[in-house]
Amino acid sequence: MITLYGKTASRTSRNLWALEELGLPYKHVPFDYLKGETKTPEFLAINPAGKVPALTDGNVVMTESLGMNLYIANTYGQGKLWPDDQAGRAKCIQWTLWAATELEPSAVGRLIQMVLTPEPQRDQKVIDAFAEKTKLALNTLNTALTRSAYLAGNAFSIADLNVAAVADYLVRTKFDLTPWPAAQKWLAECLARPANQKVNEMKKVA
Ligand SMILES: N[C@@H](CCC(=O)N[C@@H](CS)C(=O)NCC(=O)O)C(=O)O
């Protein structure tokens, strides 16, 4: 059985979303990085980087939330989160790396500035620079979503989940998505899925 480490209100929520989509049994150990719990010997034995999330499943030990989701989908979500066709599976890998490299740095950078940095220390130039990078990423995403309903074909997959989980930072920072209508509609639909709503509820208590 999968054990998932990390408090819900962290990148761990991405993995909870994937596990809930598949209805898998799992154990959740909510190590809190804000309380230093990820720097304890117990946790460092699982992830020497001292960051959440992390996952164990038998002899599998993994870190990196988006890669962990590829593992979950590939191992337990065949024909569901993990497409049956090779072209779809290729897109899952592509869009996951895209989320990590093209979208997350600017989306998280903006979130850190706008939500986690006290107002007097915020730097508007930094926020604006992140916004420009985000716009370029949204152009790419919107174009893809005008060509197909979902990122890896005609059904929701781990490609959508991984990108939407990162794009959620844009919603949380009230980024105006109206210039990218296909991406906006797709994101709202992904985030409204019952499995993600369940995880949002879990965040309120953890
Ligand atoms: N690229 C990693 C980032 C992990 C990460 O930065 N996690 C944060 C919580 S969301 C953390 O544990 N921070 C504590 C620290 O940096 O010491 C992933 O996607 O899993």
Short mmCIF file of C-alpha atoms and ligand atoms in Angstrom, two decimals:
data_model
loop_
_atom_site.label_atom_id
_atom_site.label_comp_id
_atom_site.label_asym_id
_atom_site.label_seq_id
_atom_site.Cartn_x
_atom_site.Cartn_y
_atom_site.Cartn_z
CA MET A 1 0.00 0.00 0.00
CA ILE A 2 1.15 3.53 -0.74
CA THR A 3 2.22 5.72 2.17
CA LEU A 4 2.16 9.42 1.34
CA TYR A 5 4.13 11.85 3.49
CA GLY A 6 3.37 15.55 3.78
CA LYS A 7 0.71 17.86 5.13
CA THR A 8 -2.29 18.28 2.87
CA ALA A 9 -1.80 22.04 2.41
CA SER A 10 1.41 21.57 0.42
CA ARG A 11 2.38 19.99 -2.90
CA THR A 12 1.24 16.75 -1.25
CA SER A 13 -2.29 17.78 -2.27
CA ARG A 14 -1.40 16.87 -5.89
CA ASN A 15 -0.75 13.31 -4.89
CA LEU A 16 -3.81 13.12 -2.69
CA TRP A 17 -5.81 14.28 -5.71
CA ALA A 18 -4.37 11.47 -7.87
CA LEU A 19 -4.94 8.83 -5.16
CA GLU A 20 -8.51 10.03 -4.63
CA GLU A 21 -9.20 10.03 -8.39
CA LEU A 22 -8.27 6.37 -8.49
CA GLY A 23 -10.01 5.49 -5.21
CA LEU A 24 -6.83 3.80 -3.98
CA PRO A 25 -6.27 2.80 -0.36
CA TYR A 26 -3.34 4.73 1.11
CA LYS A 27 -1.82 5.81 4.39
CA HIS A 28 -1.28 9.55 4.88
CA VAL A 29 1.43 10.76 7.26
CA PRO A 30 1.05 14.57 7.36
CA PHE A 31 4.61 15.66 8.17
CA ASP A 32 4.48 19.46 8.46
CA TYR A 33 7.39 21.24 6.77
CA LEU A 34 6.38 24.50 8.47
CA LYS A 35 6.95 22.93 11.89
CA GLY A 36 10.36 21.48 10.99
CA GLU A 37 9.00 17.93 10.92
CA THR A 38 10.64 17.28 7.55
CA LYS A 39 14.12 17.94 8.99
CA THR A 40 13.89 15.13 11.55
CA PRO A 41 16.07 12.00 11.12
CA GLU A 42 12.87 9.98 10.62
CA PHE A 43 11.82 12.05 7.62
CA LEU A 44 15.33 12.67 6.25
CA ALA A 45 15.70 8.90 5.97
CA ILE A 46 12.84 9.03 3.42
CA ASN A 47 13.81 12.27 1.67
CA PRO A 48 17.31 13.59 2.42
CA ALA A 49 16.25 16.91 0.86
CA GLY A 50 13.85 17.40 3.77
CA LYS A 51 10.90 18.32 1.55
CA VAL A 52 7.39 17.00 1.11
CA PRO A 53 5.78 15.20 -0.53
CA ALA A 54 7.40 11.78 -0.49
CA LEU A 55 5.94 8.37 -1.14
CA THR A 56 6.76 4.79 -0.31
CA ASP A 57 5.13 1.76 -1.90
CA GLY A 58 6.82 -1.53 -1.05
CA ASN A 59 10.45 -1.02 -1.98
CA VAL A 60 9.63 2.08 -4.04
CA VAL A 61 10.71 5.37 -2.42
CA MET A 62 9.96 8.55 -4.35
CA THR A 63 10.04 12.29 -4.09
CA GLU A 64 9.01 15.00 -6.59
CA SER A 65 5.26 15.42 -6.50
CA LEU A 66 4.66 15.43 -10.25
CA GLY A 67 6.90 12.40 -10.86
CA MET A 68 5.15 10.62 -8.00
CA ASN A 69 1.87 11.22 -9.81
CA LEU A 70 3.26 9.66 -12.99
CA TYR A 71 4.22 6.64 -10.90
CA ILE A 72 0.76 6.42 -9.30
CA ALA A 73 -1.00 6.75 -12.66
CA ASN A 74 1.31 4.34 -14.47
CA THR A 75 1.19 1.71 -11.72
CA TYR A 76 -2.44 1.91 -10.63
CA GLY A 77 -4.31 3.98 -13.20
CA GLN A 78 -4.01 2.10 -16.49
CA GLY A 79 -6.87 3.15 -18.74
CA LYS A 80 -7.89 5.79 -16.20
CA LEU A 81 -5.34 8.46 -15.34
CA TRP A 82 -2.77 6.64 -17.52
CA PRO A 83 -3.96 6.44 -21.15
CA ASP A 84 -4.14 3.14 -23.01
CA ASP A 85 -2.55 4.59 -26.13
CA GLN A 86 1.12 5.40 -26.59
CA ALA A 87 0.42 8.87 -27.96
CA GLY A 88 -1.57 9.69 -24.83
CA ARG A 89 1.11 8.33 -22.51
CA ALA A 90 3.73 10.40 -24.34
CA LYS A 91 1.64 13.51 -23.72
CA CYS A 92 1.43 12.67 -20.00
CA ILE A 93 5.21 12.74 -19.76
CA GLN A 94 5.49 15.86 -21.90
CA TRP A 95 2.91 17.90 -20.01
CA THR A 96 4.20 16.82 -16.61
CA LEU A 97 7.68 18.10 -17.45
CA TRP A 98 6.10 21.20 -18.96
CA ALA A 99 4.22 21.85 -15.70
CA ALA A 100 7.42 21.53 -13.68
CA THR A 101 9.67 23.59 -15.94
CA GLU A 102 7.51 26.02 -17.91
CA LEU A 103 4.64 26.82 -15.54
CA GLU A 104 5.55 26.08 -11.94
CA PRO A 105 8.56 28.42 -11.50
CA SER A 106 6.60 31.55 -12.43
CA ALA A 107 3.30 30.41 -10.90
CA VAL A 108 4.92 29.54 -7.56
CA GLY A 109 7.15 32.61 -7.72
CA ARG A 110 4.07 34.78 -8.00
CA LEU A 111 2.33 32.92 -5.19
CA ILE A 112 5.33 33.35 -2.89
CA GLN A 113 5.42 37.08 -3.62
CA MET A 114 1.69 37.73 -3.45
CA VAL A 115 0.57 35.38 -0.68
CA LEU A 116 3.55 34.41 1.46
CA THR A 117 5.62 37.62 1.40
CA PRO A 118 4.49 40.39 3.78
CA GLU A 119 3.17 43.33 1.74
CA PRO A 120 5.98 45.81 2.57
CA GLN A 121 8.56 43.33 1.28
CA ARG A 122 6.78 42.50 -1.98
CA ASP A 123 8.54 43.47 -5.20
CA GLN A 124 6.12 44.49 -7.96
CA LYS A 125 8.82 44.17 -10.63
CA VAL A 126 9.38 40.54 -9.66
CA ILE A 127 5.61 39.90 -9.67
CA ASP A 128 5.30 41.49 -13.13
CA ALA A 129 8.21 39.45 -14.51
CA PHE A 130 6.60 36.23 -13.27
CA ALA A 131 3.29 37.33 -14.82
CA GLU A 132 4.94 37.78 -18.24
CA LYS A 133 6.43 34.28 -18.08
CA THR A 134 3.06 32.91 -16.99
CA LYS A 135 1.38 34.51 -20.01
CA LEU A 136 3.77 32.73 -22.38
CA ALA A 137 2.98 29.41 -20.69
CA LEU A 138 -0.75 30.12 -20.91
CA ASN A 139 -0.43 30.76 -24.65
CA THR A 140 1.01 27.26 -25.05
CA LEU A 141 -1.62 25.66 -22.82
CA ASN A 142 -4.51 27.45 -24.47
CA THR A 143 -3.37 26.46 -27.97
CA ALA A 144 -3.18 22.80 -26.92
CA LEU A 145 -6.65 22.95 -25.41
CA THR A 146 -8.18 24.43 -28.55
CA ARG A 147 -6.93 21.31 -30.37
CA SER A 148 -8.14 18.66 -27.93
CA ALA A 149 -10.50 18.59 -24.96
CA TYR A 150 -7.82 17.27 -22.61
CA LEU A 151 -4.04 17.38 -22.69
CA ALA A 152 -3.50 13.72 -23.54
CA GLY A 153 -6.54 13.13 -25.75
CA ASN A 154 -10.26 13.02 -25.17
CA ALA A 155 -10.28 12.00 -21.52
CA PHE A 156 -8.99 13.46 -18.25
CA SER A 157 -5.57 11.99 -17.42
CA ILE A 158 -2.58 12.55 -15.19
CA ALA A 159 -1.41 15.15 -17.74
CA ASP A 160 -4.44 17.29 -16.89
CA LEU A 161 -4.17 16.64 -13.16
CA ASN A 162 -0.49 17.59 -12.97
CA VAL A 163 -0.86 20.76 -15.04
CA ALA A 164 -4.11 21.80 -13.31
CA ALA A 165 -2.60 21.26 -9.86
CA VAL A 166 0.15 23.74 -10.75
CA ALA A 167 -2.21 26.13 -12.58
CA ASP A 168 -4.30 26.23 -9.41
CA TYR A 169 -1.70 28.69 -8.07
CA LEU A 170 -2.94 31.13 -10.74
CA VAL A 171 -6.48 30.83 -9.44
CA ARG A 172 -5.27 31.32 -5.88
CA THR A 173 -3.46 34.51 -6.91
CA LYS A 174 -6.46 35.73 -8.96
CA PHE A 175 -4.57 35.72 -12.26
CA ASP A 176 -6.99 36.93 -14.96
CA LEU A 177 -7.39 33.93 -17.27
CA THR A 178 -10.03 35.43 -19.59
CA PRO A 179 -7.53 35.99 -22.47
CA TRP A 180 -7.05 32.18 -22.53
CA PRO A 181 -10.67 30.90 -22.67
CA ALA A 182 -9.90 27.28 -23.53
CA ALA A 183 -7.40 27.01 -20.69
CA GLN A 184 -9.73 28.85 -18.31
CA LYS A 185 -12.68 26.52 -19.04
CA TRP A 186 -10.52 23.40 -18.84
CA LEU A 187 -8.92 24.51 -15.54
CA ALA A 188 -12.27 25.25 -13.91
CA GLU A 189 -13.52 21.83 -15.00
CA CYS A 190 -10.43 20.01 -13.70
CA LEU A 191 -10.41 21.79 -10.34
CA ALA A 192 -14.13 21.10 -9.85
CA ARG A 193 -13.63 17.33 -10.01
CA PRO A 194 -14.94 15.61 -6.86
CA ALA A 195 -11.53 14.14 -5.99
CA ASN A 196 -9.93 17.60 -5.95
CA GLN A 197 -12.85 19.05 -4.02
CA LYS A 198 -12.37 16.32 -1.42
CA VAL A 199 -8.69 17.26 -1.09
CA ASN A 200 -9.64 20.94 -0.74
CA GLU A 201 -11.85 19.94 2.19
CA MET A 202 -8.96 17.97 3.71
CA LYS A 203 -6.77 21.12 3.48
CA LYS A 204 -9.15 22.94 5.81
CA VAL A 205 -8.41 20.58 8.66
CA ALA A 206 -4.72 19.87 8.02
N1 LIG B 1 9.94 19.92 -6.60
C1 LIG B 1 9.46 19.43 -5.33
C2 LIG B 1 9.28 20.63 -4.38
C3 LIG B 1 9.01 20.15 -2.96
C4 LIG B 1 8.88 21.33 -2.01
O1 LIG B 1 9.52 22.40 -2.19
N2 LIG B 1 8.03 21.15 -0.98
C5 LIG B 1 7.84 22.15 0.04
C6 LIG B 1 6.39 22.10 0.51
S1 LIG B 1 5.22 22.39 -0.78
C7 LIG B 1 8.74 21.86 1.20
O2 LIG B 1 8.77 20.75 1.70
N3 LIG B 1 9.49 22.86 1.65
C8 LIG B 1 10.34 22.73 2.80
C9 LIG B 1 11.75 23.13 2.50
O3 LIG B 1 12.02 23.61 1.37
O4 LIG B 1 12.58 23.00 3.38
C10 LIG B 1 8.15 18.67 -5.54
O5 LIG B 1 7.41 19.00 -6.48
O6 LIG B 1 7.85 17.73 -4.79
#
